[in-house]
PDB file of C-alpha atoms in Angstrom:
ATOM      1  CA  UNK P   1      80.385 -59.722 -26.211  1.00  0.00           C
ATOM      2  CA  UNK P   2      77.037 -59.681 -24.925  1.00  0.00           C
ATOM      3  CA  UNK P   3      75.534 -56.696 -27.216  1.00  0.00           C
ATOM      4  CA  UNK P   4      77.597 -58.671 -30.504  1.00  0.00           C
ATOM      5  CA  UNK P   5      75.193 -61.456 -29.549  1.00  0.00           C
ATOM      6  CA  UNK P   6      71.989 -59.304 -29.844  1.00  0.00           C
ATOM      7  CA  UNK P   7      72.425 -59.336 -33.378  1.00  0.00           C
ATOM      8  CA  UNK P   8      71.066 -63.468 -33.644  1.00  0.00           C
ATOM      9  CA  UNK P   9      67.623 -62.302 -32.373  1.00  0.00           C
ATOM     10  CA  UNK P  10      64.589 -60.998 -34.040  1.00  0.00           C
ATOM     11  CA  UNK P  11      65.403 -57.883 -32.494  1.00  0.00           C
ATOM     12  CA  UNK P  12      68.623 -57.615 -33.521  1.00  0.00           C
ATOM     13  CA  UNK P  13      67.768 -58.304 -37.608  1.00  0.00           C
ATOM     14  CA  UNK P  14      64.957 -56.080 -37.060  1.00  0.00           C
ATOM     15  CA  UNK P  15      67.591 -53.204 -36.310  1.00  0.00           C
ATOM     16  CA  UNK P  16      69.767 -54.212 -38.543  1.00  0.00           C
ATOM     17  CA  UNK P  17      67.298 -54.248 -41.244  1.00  0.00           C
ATOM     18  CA  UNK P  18      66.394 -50.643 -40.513  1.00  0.00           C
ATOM     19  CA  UNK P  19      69.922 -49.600 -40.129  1.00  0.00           C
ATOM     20  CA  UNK P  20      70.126 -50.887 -43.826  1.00  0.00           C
ATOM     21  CA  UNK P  21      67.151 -49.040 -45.007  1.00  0.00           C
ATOM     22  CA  UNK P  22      68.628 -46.303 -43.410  1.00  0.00           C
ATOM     23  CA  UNK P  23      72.113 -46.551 -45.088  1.00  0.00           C
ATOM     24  CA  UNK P  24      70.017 -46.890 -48.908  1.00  0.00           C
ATOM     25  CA  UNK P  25      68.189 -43.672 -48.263  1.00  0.00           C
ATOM     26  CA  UNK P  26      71.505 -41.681 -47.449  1.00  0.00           C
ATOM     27  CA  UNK P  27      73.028 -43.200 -50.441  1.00  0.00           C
ATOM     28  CA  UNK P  28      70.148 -41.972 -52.348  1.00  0.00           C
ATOM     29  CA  UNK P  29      70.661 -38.453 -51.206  1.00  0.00           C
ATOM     30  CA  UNK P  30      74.303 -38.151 -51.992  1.00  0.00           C
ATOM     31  CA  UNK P  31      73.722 -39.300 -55.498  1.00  0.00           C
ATOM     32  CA  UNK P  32      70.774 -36.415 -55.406  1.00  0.00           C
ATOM     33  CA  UNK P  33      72.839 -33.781 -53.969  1.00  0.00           C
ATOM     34  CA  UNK P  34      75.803 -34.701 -56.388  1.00  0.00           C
ATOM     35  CA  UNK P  35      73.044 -34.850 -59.495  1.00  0.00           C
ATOM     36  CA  UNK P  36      71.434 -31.409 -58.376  1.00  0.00           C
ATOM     37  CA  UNK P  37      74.506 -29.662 -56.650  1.00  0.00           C
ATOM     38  CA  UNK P  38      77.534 -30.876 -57.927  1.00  0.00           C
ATOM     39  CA  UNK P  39      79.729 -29.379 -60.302  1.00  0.00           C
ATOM     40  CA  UNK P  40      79.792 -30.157 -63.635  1.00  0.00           C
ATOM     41  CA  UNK P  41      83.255 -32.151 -64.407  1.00  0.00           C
ATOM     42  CA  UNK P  42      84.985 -35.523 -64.960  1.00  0.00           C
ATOM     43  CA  UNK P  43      85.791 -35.936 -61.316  1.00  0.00           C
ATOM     44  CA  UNK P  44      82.057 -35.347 -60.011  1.00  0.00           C
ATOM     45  CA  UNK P  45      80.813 -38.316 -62.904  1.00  0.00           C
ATOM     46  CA  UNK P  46      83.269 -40.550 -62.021  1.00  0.00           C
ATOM     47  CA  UNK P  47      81.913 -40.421 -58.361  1.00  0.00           C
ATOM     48  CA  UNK P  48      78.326 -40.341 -59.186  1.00  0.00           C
ATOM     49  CA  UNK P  49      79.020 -43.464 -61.665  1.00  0.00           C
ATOM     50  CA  UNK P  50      81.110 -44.861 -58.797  1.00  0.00           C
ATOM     51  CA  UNK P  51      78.029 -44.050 -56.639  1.00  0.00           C
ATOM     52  CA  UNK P  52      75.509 -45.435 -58.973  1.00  0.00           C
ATOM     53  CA  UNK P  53      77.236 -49.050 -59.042  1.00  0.00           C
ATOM     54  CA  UNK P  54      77.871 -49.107 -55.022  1.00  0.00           C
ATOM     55  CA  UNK P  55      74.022 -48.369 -55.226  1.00  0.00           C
ATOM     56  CA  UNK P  56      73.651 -51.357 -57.592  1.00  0.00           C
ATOM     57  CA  UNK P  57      75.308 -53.591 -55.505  1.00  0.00           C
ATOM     58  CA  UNK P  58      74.285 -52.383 -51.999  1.00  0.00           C
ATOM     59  CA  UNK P  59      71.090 -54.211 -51.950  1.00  0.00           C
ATOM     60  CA  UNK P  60      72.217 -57.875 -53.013  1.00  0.00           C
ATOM     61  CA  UNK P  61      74.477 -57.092 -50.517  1.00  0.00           C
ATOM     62  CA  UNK P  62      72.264 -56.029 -47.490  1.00  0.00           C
ATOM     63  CA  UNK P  63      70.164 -58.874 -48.229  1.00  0.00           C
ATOM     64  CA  UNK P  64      72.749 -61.353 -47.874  1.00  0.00           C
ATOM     65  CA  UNK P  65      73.736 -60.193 -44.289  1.00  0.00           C
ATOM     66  CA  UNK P  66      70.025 -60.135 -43.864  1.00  0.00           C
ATOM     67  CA  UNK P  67      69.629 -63.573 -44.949  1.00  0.00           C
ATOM     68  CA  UNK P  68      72.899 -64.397 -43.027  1.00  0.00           C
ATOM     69  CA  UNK P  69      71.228 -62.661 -39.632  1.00  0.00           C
ATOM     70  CA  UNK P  70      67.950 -64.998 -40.238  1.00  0.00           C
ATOM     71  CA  UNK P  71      69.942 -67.736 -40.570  1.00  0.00           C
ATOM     72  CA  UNK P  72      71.812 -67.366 -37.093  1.00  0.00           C
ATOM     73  CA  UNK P  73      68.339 -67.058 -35.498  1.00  0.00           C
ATOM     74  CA  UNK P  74      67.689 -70.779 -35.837  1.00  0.00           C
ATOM     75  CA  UNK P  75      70.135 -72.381 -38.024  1.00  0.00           C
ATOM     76  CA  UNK P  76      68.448 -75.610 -39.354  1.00  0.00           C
ATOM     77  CA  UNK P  77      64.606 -74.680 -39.657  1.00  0.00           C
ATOM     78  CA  UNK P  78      65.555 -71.080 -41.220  1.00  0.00           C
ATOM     79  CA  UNK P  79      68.208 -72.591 -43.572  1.00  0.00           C
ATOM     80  CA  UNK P  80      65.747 -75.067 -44.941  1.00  0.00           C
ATOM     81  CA  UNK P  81      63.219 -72.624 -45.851  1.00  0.00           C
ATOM     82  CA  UNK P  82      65.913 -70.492 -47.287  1.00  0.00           C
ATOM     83  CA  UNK P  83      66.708 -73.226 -49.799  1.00  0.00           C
ATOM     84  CA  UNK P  84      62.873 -73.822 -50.182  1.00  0.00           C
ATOM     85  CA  UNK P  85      62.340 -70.128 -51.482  1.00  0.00           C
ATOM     86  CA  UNK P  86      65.652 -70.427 -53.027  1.00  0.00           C
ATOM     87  CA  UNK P  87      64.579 -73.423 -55.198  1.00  0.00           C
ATOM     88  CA  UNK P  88      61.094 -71.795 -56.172  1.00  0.00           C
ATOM     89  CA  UNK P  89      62.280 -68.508 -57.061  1.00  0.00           C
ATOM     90  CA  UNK P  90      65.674 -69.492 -58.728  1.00  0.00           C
ATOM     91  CA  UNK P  91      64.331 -67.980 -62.454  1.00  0.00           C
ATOM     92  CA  UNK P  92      63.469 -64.500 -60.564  1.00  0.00           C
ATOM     93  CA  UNK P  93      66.612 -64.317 -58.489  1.00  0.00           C
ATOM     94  CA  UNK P  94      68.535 -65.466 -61.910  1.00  0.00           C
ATOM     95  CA  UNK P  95      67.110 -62.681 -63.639  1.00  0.00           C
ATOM     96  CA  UNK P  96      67.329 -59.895 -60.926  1.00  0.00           C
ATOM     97  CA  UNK P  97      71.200 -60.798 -60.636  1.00  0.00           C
ATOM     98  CA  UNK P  98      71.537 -60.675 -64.378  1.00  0.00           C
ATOM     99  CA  UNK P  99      69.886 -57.287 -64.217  1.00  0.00           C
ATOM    100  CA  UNK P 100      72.547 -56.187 -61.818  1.00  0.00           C
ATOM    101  CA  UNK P 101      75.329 -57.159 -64.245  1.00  0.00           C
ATOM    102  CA  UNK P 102      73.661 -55.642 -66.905  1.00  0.00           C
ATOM    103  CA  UNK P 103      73.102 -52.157 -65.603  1.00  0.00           C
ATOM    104  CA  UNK P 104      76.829 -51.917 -63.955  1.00  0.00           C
ATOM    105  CA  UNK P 105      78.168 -52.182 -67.739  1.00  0.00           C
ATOM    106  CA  UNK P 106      79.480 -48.397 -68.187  1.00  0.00           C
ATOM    107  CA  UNK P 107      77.604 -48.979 -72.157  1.00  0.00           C
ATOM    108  CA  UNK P 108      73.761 -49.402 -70.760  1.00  0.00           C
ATOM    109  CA  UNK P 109      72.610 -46.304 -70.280  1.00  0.00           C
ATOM    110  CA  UNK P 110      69.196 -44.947 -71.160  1.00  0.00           C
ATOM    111  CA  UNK P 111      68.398 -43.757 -74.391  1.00  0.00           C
ATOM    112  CA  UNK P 112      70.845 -46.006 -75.586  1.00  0.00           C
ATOM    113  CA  UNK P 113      70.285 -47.750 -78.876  1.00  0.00           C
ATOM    114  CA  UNK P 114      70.344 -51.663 -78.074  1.00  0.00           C
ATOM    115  CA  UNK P 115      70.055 -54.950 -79.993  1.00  0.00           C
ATOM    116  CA  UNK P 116      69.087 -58.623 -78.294  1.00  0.00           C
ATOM    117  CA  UNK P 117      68.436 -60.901 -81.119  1.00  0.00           C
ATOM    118  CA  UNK P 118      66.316 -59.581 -83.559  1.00  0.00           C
ATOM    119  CA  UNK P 119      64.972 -56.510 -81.459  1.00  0.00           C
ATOM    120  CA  UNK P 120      66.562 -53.470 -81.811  1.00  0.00           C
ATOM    121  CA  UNK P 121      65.581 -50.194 -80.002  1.00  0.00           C
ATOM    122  CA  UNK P 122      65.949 -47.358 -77.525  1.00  0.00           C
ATOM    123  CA  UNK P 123      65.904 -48.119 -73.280  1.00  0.00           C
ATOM    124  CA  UNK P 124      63.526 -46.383 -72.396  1.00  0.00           C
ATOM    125  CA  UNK P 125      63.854 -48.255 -68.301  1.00  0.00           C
ATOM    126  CA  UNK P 126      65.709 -50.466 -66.556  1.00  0.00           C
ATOM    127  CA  UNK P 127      63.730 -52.241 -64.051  1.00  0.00           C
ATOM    128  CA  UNK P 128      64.790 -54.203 -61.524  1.00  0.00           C
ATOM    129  CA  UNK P 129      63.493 -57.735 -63.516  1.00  0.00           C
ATOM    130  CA  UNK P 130      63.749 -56.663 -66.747  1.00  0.00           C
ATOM    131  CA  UNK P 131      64.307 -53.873 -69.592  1.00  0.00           C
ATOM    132  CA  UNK P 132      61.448 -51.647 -71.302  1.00  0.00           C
ATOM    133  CA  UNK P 133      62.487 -51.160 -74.926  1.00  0.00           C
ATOM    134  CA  UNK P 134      61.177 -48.759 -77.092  1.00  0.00           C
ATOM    135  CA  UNK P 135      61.255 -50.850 -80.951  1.00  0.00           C
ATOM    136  CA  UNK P 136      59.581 -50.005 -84.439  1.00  0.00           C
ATOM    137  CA  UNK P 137      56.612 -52.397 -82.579  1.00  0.00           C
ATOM    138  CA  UNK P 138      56.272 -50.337 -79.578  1.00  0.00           C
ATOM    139  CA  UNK P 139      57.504 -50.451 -76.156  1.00  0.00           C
ATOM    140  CA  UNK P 140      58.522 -54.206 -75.717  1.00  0.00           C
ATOM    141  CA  UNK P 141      59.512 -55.359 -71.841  1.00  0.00           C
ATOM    142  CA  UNK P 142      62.463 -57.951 -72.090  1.00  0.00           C
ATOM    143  CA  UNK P 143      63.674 -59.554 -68.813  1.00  0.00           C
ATOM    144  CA  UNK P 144      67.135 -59.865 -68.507  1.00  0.00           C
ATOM    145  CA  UNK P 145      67.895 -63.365 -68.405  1.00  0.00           C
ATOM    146  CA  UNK P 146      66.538 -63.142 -71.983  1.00  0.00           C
ATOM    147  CA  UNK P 147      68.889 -60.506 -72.965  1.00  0.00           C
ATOM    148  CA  UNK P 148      72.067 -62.690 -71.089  1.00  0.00           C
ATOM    149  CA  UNK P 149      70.705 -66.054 -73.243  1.00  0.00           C
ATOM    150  CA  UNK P 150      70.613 -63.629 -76.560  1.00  0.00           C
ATOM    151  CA  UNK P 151      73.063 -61.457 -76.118  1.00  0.00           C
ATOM    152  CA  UNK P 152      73.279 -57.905 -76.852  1.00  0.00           C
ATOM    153  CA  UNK P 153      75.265 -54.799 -78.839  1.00  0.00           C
ATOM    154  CA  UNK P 154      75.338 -51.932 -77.371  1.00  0.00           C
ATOM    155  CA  UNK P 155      75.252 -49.186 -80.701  1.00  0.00           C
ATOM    156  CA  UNK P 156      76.668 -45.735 -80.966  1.00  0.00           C
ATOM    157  CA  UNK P 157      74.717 -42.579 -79.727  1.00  0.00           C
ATOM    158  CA  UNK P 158      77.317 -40.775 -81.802  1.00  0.00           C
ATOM    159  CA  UNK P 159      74.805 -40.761 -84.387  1.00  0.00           C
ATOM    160  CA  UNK P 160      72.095 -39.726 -82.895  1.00  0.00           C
ATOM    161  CA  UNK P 161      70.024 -36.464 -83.896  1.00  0.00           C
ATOM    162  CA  UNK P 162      70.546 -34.698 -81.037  1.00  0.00           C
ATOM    163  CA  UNK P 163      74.439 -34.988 -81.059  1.00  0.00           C
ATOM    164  CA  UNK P 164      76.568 -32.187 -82.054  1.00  0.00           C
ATOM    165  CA  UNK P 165      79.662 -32.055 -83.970  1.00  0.00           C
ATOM    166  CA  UNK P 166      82.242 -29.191 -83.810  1.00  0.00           C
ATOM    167  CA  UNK P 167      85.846 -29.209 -85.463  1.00  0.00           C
ATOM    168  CA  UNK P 168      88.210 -27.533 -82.945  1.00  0.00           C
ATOM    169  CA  UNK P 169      91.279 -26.810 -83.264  1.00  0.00           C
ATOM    170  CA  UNK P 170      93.170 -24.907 -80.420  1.00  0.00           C
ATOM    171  CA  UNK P 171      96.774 -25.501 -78.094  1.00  0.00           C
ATOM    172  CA  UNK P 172      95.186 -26.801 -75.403  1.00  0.00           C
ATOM    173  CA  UNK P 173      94.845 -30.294 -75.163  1.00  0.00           C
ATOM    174  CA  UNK P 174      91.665 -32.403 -75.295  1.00  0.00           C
ATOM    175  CA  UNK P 175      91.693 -33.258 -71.245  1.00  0.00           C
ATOM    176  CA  UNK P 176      91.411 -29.236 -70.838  1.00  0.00           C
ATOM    177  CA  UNK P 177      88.960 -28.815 -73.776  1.00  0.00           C
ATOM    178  CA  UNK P 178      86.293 -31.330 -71.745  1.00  0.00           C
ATOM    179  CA  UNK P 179      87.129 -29.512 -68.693  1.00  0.00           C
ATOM    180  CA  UNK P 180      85.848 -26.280 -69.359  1.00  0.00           C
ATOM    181  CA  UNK P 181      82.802 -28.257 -71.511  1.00  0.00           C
ATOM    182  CA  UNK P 182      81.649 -29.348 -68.183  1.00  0.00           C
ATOM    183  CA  UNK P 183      81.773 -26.068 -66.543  1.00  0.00           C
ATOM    184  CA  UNK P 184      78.965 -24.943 -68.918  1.00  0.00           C
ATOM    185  CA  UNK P 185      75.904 -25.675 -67.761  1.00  0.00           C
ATOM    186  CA  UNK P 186      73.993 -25.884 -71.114  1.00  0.00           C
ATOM    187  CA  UNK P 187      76.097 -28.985 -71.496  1.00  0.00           C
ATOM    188  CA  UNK P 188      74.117 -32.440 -70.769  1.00  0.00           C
ATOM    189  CA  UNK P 189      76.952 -33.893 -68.866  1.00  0.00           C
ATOM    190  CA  UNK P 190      74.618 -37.332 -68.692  1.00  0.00           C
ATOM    191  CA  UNK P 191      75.665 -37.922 -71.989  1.00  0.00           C
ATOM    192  CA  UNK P 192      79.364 -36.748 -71.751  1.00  0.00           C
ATOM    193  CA  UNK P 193      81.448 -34.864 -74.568  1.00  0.00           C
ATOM    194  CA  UNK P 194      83.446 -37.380 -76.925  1.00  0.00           C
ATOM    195  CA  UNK P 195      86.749 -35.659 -77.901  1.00  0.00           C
ATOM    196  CA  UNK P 196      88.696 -37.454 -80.765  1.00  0.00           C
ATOM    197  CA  UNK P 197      91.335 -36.598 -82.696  1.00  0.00           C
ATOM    198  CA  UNK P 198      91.890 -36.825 -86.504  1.00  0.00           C
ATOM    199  CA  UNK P 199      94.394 -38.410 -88.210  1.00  0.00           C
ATOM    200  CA  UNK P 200      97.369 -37.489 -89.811  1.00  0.00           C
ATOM    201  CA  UNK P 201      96.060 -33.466 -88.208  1.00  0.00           C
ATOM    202  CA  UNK P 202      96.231 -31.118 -84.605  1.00  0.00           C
ATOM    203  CA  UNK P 203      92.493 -30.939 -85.038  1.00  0.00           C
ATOM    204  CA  UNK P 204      90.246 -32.012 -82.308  1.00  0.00           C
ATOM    205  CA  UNK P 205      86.342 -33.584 -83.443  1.00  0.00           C
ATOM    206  CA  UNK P 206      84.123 -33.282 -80.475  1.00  0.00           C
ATOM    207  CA  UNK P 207      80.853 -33.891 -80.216  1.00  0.00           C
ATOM    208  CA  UNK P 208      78.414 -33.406 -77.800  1.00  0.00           C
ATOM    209  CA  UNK P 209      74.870 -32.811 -76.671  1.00  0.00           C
ATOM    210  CA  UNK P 210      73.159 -29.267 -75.300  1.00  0.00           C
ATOM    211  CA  UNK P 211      70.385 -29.321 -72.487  1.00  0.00           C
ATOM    212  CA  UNK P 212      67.168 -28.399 -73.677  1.00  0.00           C
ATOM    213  CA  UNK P 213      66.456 -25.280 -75.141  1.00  0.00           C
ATOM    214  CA  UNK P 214      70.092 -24.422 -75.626  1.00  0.00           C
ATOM    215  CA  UNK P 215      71.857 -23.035 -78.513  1.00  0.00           C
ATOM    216  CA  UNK P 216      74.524 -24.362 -80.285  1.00  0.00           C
ATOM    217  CA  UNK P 217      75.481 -20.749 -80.727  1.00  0.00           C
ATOM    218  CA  UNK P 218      76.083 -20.592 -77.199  1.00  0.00           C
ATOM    219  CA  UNK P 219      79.084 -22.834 -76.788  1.00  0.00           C
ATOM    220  CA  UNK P 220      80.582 -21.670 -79.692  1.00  0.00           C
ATOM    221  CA  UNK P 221      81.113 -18.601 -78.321  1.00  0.00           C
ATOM    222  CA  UNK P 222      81.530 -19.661 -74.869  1.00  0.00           C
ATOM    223  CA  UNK P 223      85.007 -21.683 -76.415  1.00  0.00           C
ATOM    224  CA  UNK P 224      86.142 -18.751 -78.404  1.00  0.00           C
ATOM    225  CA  UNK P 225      86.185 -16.572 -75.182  1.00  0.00           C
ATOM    226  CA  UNK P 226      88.503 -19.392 -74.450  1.00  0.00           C
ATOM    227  CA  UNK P 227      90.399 -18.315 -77.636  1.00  0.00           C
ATOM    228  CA  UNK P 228      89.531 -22.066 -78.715  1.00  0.00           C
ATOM    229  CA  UNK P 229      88.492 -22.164 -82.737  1.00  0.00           C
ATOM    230  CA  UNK P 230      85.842 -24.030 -83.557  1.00  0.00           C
ATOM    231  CA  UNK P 231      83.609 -24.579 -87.353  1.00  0.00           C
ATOM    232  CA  UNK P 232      80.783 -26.795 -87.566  1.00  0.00           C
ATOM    233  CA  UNK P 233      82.720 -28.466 -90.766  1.00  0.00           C
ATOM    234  CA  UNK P 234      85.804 -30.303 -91.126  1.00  0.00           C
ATOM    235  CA  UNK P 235      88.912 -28.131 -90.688  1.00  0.00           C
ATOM    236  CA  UNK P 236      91.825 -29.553 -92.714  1.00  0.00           C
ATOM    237  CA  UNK P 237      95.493 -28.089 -91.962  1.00  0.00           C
TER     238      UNK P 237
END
């Protein structure tokens, strides 16, 4: 009981504070070592996107119990300069909070195309206050309790340049297809294959993008050594 009381002391938040720091910088290497190390397929994203959003939401966290430690210290005097900073920085805790909703949405990724209002452009960064845009005007920083008030649409990358398209049409189903996609490593697994299929038809239309430097030639023949058929144009049965 008497170490559990430790904790209300200076000394105590002053370990706790490191054993957060601590906790953020393993966190960071995971997501590293599954970036750099991992393999390449639908399970390792999901846990590096699950990782990404525990990362998110770790620090609001940590400085909550933080704030909750200071607060035990010396209840009164500490809570009323809580409430102090509280009521003087409510715009930039608004806005870092918004920014923390914003970035957990699956659709806000970089190099995404976004629109908030009238603005319309490419994320180029995603900083903890706020969003750098690249528009037809230049790179324009929006914070993101201006993007919450405006709202925002979240547009395709389907069409973007560096998208491919193949037609495929094969027996195996579309779950094995994107299996073997991301056991190719010219495949830029941070923007994931789309497999779709066509209506009224047994053909597949995936689409996907190639690290740089890598030929489309490549994984065309890497998915007929599959004995998966694929044409750049629209097969029709």
């Amino acid at each position: 009981m008497g170490d559990f009381q430790k904790i209300d002391t200076w000394q105590g938040l002053f370990l706790l504070f490191i054993f957060l720091v601590l906790m953020y910088f393993l966190l960071n290497a995971l997501k590293f070592a599954l970036e750099r190390f991992g393999a390449k397929n639908k399970t390792n994203k999901a846990l590096r996107i699950s990782l990404q959003k525990f990362k998110l939401l770790f620090v609001p966290i940590a400085s909550v119990l933080l704030l909750l430690d200071f607060i035990s210290i010396n209840y009164v005097p500490h809570t009323l300069i809580l409430i102090l900073i509280c009521v003087f920085c409510y715009p930039t805790i608004k806005n870092y909070v918004s920014g923390i909703v914003f970035k957990i949405n699956p659709l806000t990724t970089l190099n995404a195309t976004i629109k908030i209002g009238n603005q319309r452009g490419e994320i180029k960064k995603m900083l903890p206050l706020g969003l750098v845009v690249n528009t037809k005007n230049g790179e324009q920083f929006i914070n993101y309790t201006k993007v919450e008030e405006k709202g925002f649409l979240i547009h395709s990358k389907e069409n973007n340049l560096f998208r491919q398209t193949l037609y495929v049409e094969s027996e195996f189903d579309s779950n094995y297809i994107l299996d073997v996609l991301f056991d190719n490593p010219i495949i830029n697994y941070k923007e994931p294959p789309i497999i779709k299929k066509q209506e009224n038809s047994k053909v597949l239309k995936l689409q996907y993008t190639l690290e740089k430097g890598a030929n489309n030639k490549d994984i065309v023949s890497y998915l007929k050594t599959l004995n998966i058929t694929t044409n750049s144009n629209k097969i029709t049965n």
